[in-house]
Coordinates of C-alpha atoms in Angstrom, one line a residue:
M610 CA 20.9 2.6 -9.0
P611 CA 21.0 6.3 -8.0
L612 CA 18.4 7.7 -5.7
L613 CA 15.6 9.1 -7.9
T614 CA 14.7 12.7 -6.9
D615 CA 12.8 15.7 -8.2
S616 CA 15.8 16.6 -10.4
S617 CA 16.1 13.1 -11.9
T618 CA 15.5 12.5 -15.6
A619 CA 13.9 9.7 -17.5
S620 CA 17.3 8.3 -18.3
D621 CA 18.0 7.7 -14.6
W622 CA 15.4 5.0 -14.5
V623 CA 16.5 1.5 -15.6
E624 CA 13.8 -1.2 -16.0
P625 CA 14.6 -3.8 -13.3
D626 CA 13.7 -6.7 -15.5
E627 CA 16.6 -5.7 -17.9
V628 CA 19.2 -5.8 -15.1
P629 CA 21.0 -9.2 -15.0
R630 CA 20.9 -9.5 -11.2
P631 CA 18.6 -11.6 -9.0
V632 CA 17.7 -8.5 -6.9
V633 CA 17.6 -4.9 -8.1
A634 CA 16.9 -2.1 -5.6
Y635 CA 16.2 1.6 -6.0
G636 CA 15.0 4.6 -3.9
M637 CA 12.9 7.6 -4.6
A638 CA 12.5 10.9 -2.7
S639 CA 10.3 13.7 -3.7
A640 CA 9.3 16.8 -1.8
M641 CA 7.0 18.1 -4.5
I642 CA 5.4 15.1 -6.1
G643 CA 1.9 16.6 -5.9
S644 CA -0.1 13.6 -7.2
F645 CA 0.7 10.9 -9.7
E646 CA -0.5 7.5 -10.9
I647 CA 1.4 4.9 -12.8
D648 CA -1.2 3.0 -14.9
M649 CA -1.6 -0.7 -14.9
H650 CA 1.7 -2.5 -15.7
C651 CA 3.7 -5.5 -14.5
H652 CA 7.2 -6.7 -14.1
A653 CA 8.6 -10.2 -14.5
K654 CA 10.4 -9.6 -11.2
A655 CA 8.4 -9.5 -7.9
Q656 CA 8.8 -6.4 -5.8
I657 CA 8.7 -5.2 -2.2
L658 CA 8.0 -1.5 -2.0
L659 CA 8.7 0.3 1.3
V660 CA 7.1 3.6 2.1
Q661 CA 9.3 5.7 4.3
R662 CA 7.4 9.0 4.1
G663 CA 3.9 9.7 2.6
A664 CA 1.5 7.0 1.5
L665 CA 0.9 4.9 -1.6
S666 CA -2.0 3.0 -2.8
C667 CA -1.6 -0.1 -5.0
R668 CA -4.5 -1.3 -7.1
V669 CA -4.8 -4.7 -8.7
E670 CA -7.8 -6.6 -10.2
G671 CA -10.0 -7.4 -7.3
G672 CA -8.2 -5.4 -4.6
L673 CA -6.8 -2.2 -3.3
W674 CA -3.9 -1.8 -0.8
I675 CA -2.9 1.2 1.2
V676 CA 0.7 1.5 2.2
P677 CA 1.4 3.8 5.1
P678 CA 4.9 4.9 6.4
G679 CA 6.7 1.9 7.9
S680 CA 4.9 -0.6 5.8
A681 CA 5.6 -2.1 2.3
V682 CA 3.5 -3.7 -0.4
W683 CA 4.5 -7.1 -1.9
I684 CA 3.7 -7.5 -5.6
P685 CA 4.4 -10.9 -7.1
G686 CA 6.0 -11.0 -10.5
G687 CA 3.6 -10.8 -13.4
T688 CA 0.9 -9.1 -11.4
M689 CA -0.8 -6.2 -13.2
H690 CA -1.0 -3.3 -10.9
A691 CA -1.3 0.5 -10.7
I692 CA 0.4 2.8 -8.2
R693 CA -0.9 6.1 -6.9
A694 CA 0.9 8.6 -4.6
T695 CA 0.2 12.0 -3.3
G696 CA 2.1 14.7 -1.3
T697 CA 5.7 14.2 -0.1
L698 CA 7.0 10.7 -0.8
E699 CA 10.1 8.7 0.0
G700 CA 10.2 5.0 -0.8
Y701 CA 12.6 2.1 -1.5
A702 CA 12.0 -1.0 -3.5
A703 CA 13.7 -4.3 -4.2
F704 CA 12.8 -6.3 -7.4
V705 CA 13.3 -10.0 -6.9
A706 CA 13.8 -12.5 -9.7
A707 CA 10.9 -15.0 -10.3
D708 CA 13.0 -18.0 -9.5
I709 CA 13.7 -16.8 -5.9
D710 CA 11.1 -17.9 -3.3
V711 CA 11.0 -15.5 -0.4
G712 CA 8.1 -17.2 1.2
L713 CA 5.5 -14.4 0.8
P714 CA 2.1 -15.1 -0.8
Q715 CA 1.6 -15.4 -4.6
R716 CA -0.8 -12.4 -4.3
C717 CA -0.4 -8.8 -3.3
C718 CA -0.3 -8.0 0.4
T719 CA 1.0 -5.3 2.7
V720 CA 3.7 -6.2 5.2
S721 CA 5.2 -4.5 8.2
V722 CA 8.8 -3.5 8.0
T723 CA 11.3 -4.2 10.7
P724 CA 14.2 -1.7 11.4
L725 CA 16.6 -4.3 9.9
L726 CA 14.6 -4.7 6.7
R727 CA 14.3 -1.0 6.3
E728 CA 18.1 -0.5 6.6
L729 CA 18.8 -3.3 4.2
L730 CA 16.5 -1.7 1.6
F731 CA 18.3 1.6 2.2
R732 CA 21.7 0.0 1.7
A733 CA 20.6 -2.2 -1.3
A734 CA 19.2 0.9 -3.1
S735 CA 22.7 2.5 -3.0
L736 CA 24.4 -0.5 -4.6
P737 CA 25.6 -0.3 -8.2
L738 CA 23.2 -1.9 -10.7
L739 CA 25.8 -4.5 -11.6
Y740 CA 27.0 -5.2 -8.1
D741 CA 29.6 -8.0 -7.4
Q742 CA 27.6 -11.2 -7.0
D743 CA 30.4 -12.9 -5.0
G744 CA 31.3 -10.2 -2.4
A745 CA 29.8 -8.2 0.4
S746 CA 27.0 -6.9 -1.8
A747 CA 25.8 -10.4 -2.5
R748 CA 25.8 -11.2 1.2
L749 CA 23.7 -8.0 1.9
I750 CA 21.2 -9.1 -0.7
A751 CA 21.0 -12.6 0.9
V752 CA 20.2 -11.1 4.3
L753 CA 17.6 -8.8 2.6
L754 CA 15.9 -11.8 1.1
D755 CA 15.9 -13.6 4.5
E756 CA 14.4 -10.6 6.2
T757 CA 11.8 -10.1 3.5
A758 CA 10.7 -13.7 4.0
A759 CA 10.1 -13.0 7.7
A760 CA 8.0 -9.9 7.1
K761 CA 4.6 -9.9 8.9
I762 CA 1.5 -9.5 6.7
E763 CA -0.8 -6.5 7.6
D764 CA -4.5 -6.1 6.9
L765 CA -4.7 -3.0 4.8
H766 CA -6.4 -4.6 1.9
L767 CA -9.8 -3.7 0.5
P768 CA -11.3 -6.4 -1.6
M769 CA -13.0 -4.9 -4.7
P770 CA -16.1 -6.6 -6.2
S771 CA -16.1 -7.5 -9.8
D772 CA -19.9 -7.1 -10.4
P773 CA -20.2 -3.9 -12.5
R774 CA -23.0 -2.5 -10.4
L775 CA -21.0 -3.0 -7.2
R776 CA -17.8 -1.6 -8.7
A777 CA -19.7 1.6 -9.7
L778 CA -21.2 1.7 -6.1
A779 CA -17.7 1.2 -4.6
D780 CA -16.4 4.1 -6.7
L781 CA -19.2 6.3 -5.4
M782 CA -18.5 5.4 -1.8
M783 CA -14.8 6.0 -2.2
A784 CA -15.5 9.4 -3.8
A785 CA -17.9 10.4 -0.9
P786 CA -16.8 8.5 2.2
A787 CA -18.6 11.0 4.5
E788 CA -22.0 9.7 3.3
R789 CA -23.2 7.4 6.0
G790 CA -26.2 6.0 4.1
S791 CA -27.9 2.7 5.0
L792 CA -27.5 -0.6 3.2
E793 CA -30.9 -0.1 1.7
G794 CA -30.0 3.5 0.6
W795 CA -26.8 2.4 -1.1
A796 CA -28.6 -0.6 -2.7
K797 CA -31.2 1.7 -4.2
R798 CA -28.4 3.7 -5.9
A799 CA -27.1 0.5 -7.4
G800 CA -30.5 -0.6 -8.6
L801 CA -30.6 -3.5 -6.1
S802 CA -32.5 -4.6 -3.1
G803 CA -30.8 -4.4 0.3
R804 CA -30.8 -8.2 0.5
T805 CA -29.3 -8.6 -2.9
L806 CA -26.6 -6.0 -2.2
G807 CA -25.7 -7.7 1.1
R808 CA -25.5 -11.2 -0.6
V809 CA -23.5 -10.1 -3.6
I810 CA -20.9 -8.1 -1.7
S811 CA -20.5 -10.9 0.8
R812 CA -19.9 -13.4 -2.1
E813 CA -17.5 -11.2 -3.9
T814 CA -15.5 -9.7 -1.1
G815 CA -15.9 -12.1 1.8
M816 CA -17.2 -9.3 4.0
S817 CA -20.5 -8.0 5.1
F818 CA -21.5 -4.6 3.7
G819 CA -20.8 -2.9 7.1
R820 CA -17.4 -4.6 7.5
W821 CA -16.4 -3.6 3.9
R822 CA -17.4 0.0 4.6
Q823 CA -15.4 0.1 7.8
Q824 CA -12.4 -1.3 6.1
L825 CA -12.7 1.4 3.4
G826 CA -12.8 4.0 6.2
V827 CA -9.7 2.6 7.9
M828 CA -7.7 2.6 4.7
L829 CA -8.7 6.1 3.7
A830 CA -7.9 7.3 7.3
V831 CA -4.4 5.8 7.1
Q832 CA -3.8 7.5 3.8
W833 CA -5.0 10.9 4.9
L834 CA -3.2 10.7 8.2
A835 CA 0.0 9.9 6.3
D836 CA -0.6 12.9 4.2
G837 CA -0.7 15.1 7.3
A838 CA -4.4 15.4 8.1
T839 CA -5.4 15.6 11.8
I840 CA -7.5 13.0 13.5
Q841 CA -10.3 15.6 13.8
Q842 CA -10.2 16.2 10.0
V843 CA -10.2 12.5 9.2
S844 CA -13.1 11.9 11.5
A845 CA -15.1 14.6 9.9
D846 CA -14.2 13.6 6.4
L847 CA -15.4 10.1 7.1
G848 CA -18.7 11.3 8.4
Y849 CA -18.3 10.4 12.0
E850 CA -20.4 12.5 14.5
S851 CA -17.5 12.5 17.0
V852 CA -13.8 11.9 17.1
T853 CA -14.4 9.3 19.8
S854 CA -16.6 7.2 17.5
F855 CA -13.9 7.3 14.8
V856 CA -11.1 6.4 17.2
T857 CA -13.2 3.5 18.6
M858 CA -13.7 2.1 15.0
F859 CA -10.0 2.5 14.1
R860 CA -8.9 0.8 17.3
K861 CA -11.3 -2.1 16.7
M862 CA -10.1 -2.6 13.1
L863 CA -6.3 -2.1 13.7
G864 CA -5.8 -2.8 17.4
T865 CA -4.5 0.6 18.3
S866 CA -5.5 4.3 18.2
P867 CA -4.8 6.3 15.0
G868 CA -2.3 8.6 16.8
R869 CA -0.3 5.6 18.1
Y870 CA -0.5 3.8 14.8
M871 CA 1.1 6.7 12.9
A872 CA 3.5 7.6 15.7
E873 CA 4.9 4.0 15.6
R874 CA 5.5 4.3 11.8
Y875 CA 7.2 7.7 12.0
A876 CA 9.3 7.1 15.1
G877 CA 13.0 7.2 14.2
R878 CA 12.3 7.6 10.5
K879 CA 14.5 10.5 9.5
A880 CA 14.5 11.5 5.8
R881 CA 17.3 10.0 3.8
R882 CA 19.1 12.1 1.2

């Protein structure tokens, strides 16, 4: 499939489920995407979607995933999902037939991408749609599947509560992440007691209220940093009194500083055209 760019037309896109191949790959590069969202939809084929530049978010029922540069999101076949992207974007995806088991979970997850997997996705995206299934292209696809199966799962997932009161509260918190209100203060806005809010969010997300809010902060930080924001800007936008406090939280959650985290994902990743 040709690389989709800002000059591509609707006819350049071919629905992967309609292509009679076990794996279908494509790439997209846009320097002026601005902001867009693909509403809830699904494919019969599963997909692994790599972000090379920019950041994507993937929303499914019960969860939200942030995909920074150097990572990918795995979406099992038949999963209803919505995709949102902002700013400059470059990404590559492989759609995998339902009867192929690559060993990844039967649920959405983000995975880290090795240099080999990244190159395989680049190469696969340049193959003809109806590539030869007995030649070198087929061998490349086989290695791509093996490397996909070995991908390491990352923790960039935010469980979303199903309780309508908590979903409304979660939307408020995501819209105003700098508000550092207490558990009791947020509970009051949802018409709940602090104890009830803590109990319900723990039951529905598996996290304490404080842990859930920290996870939200980390995911927004990764997205904003990928969009070009500075650590100082992100710290302020998340309501931290100091950059040090923000960096400490980020390191606690992801095991490294925000600067190093993003540098590792951009290192050696030249734009492809």
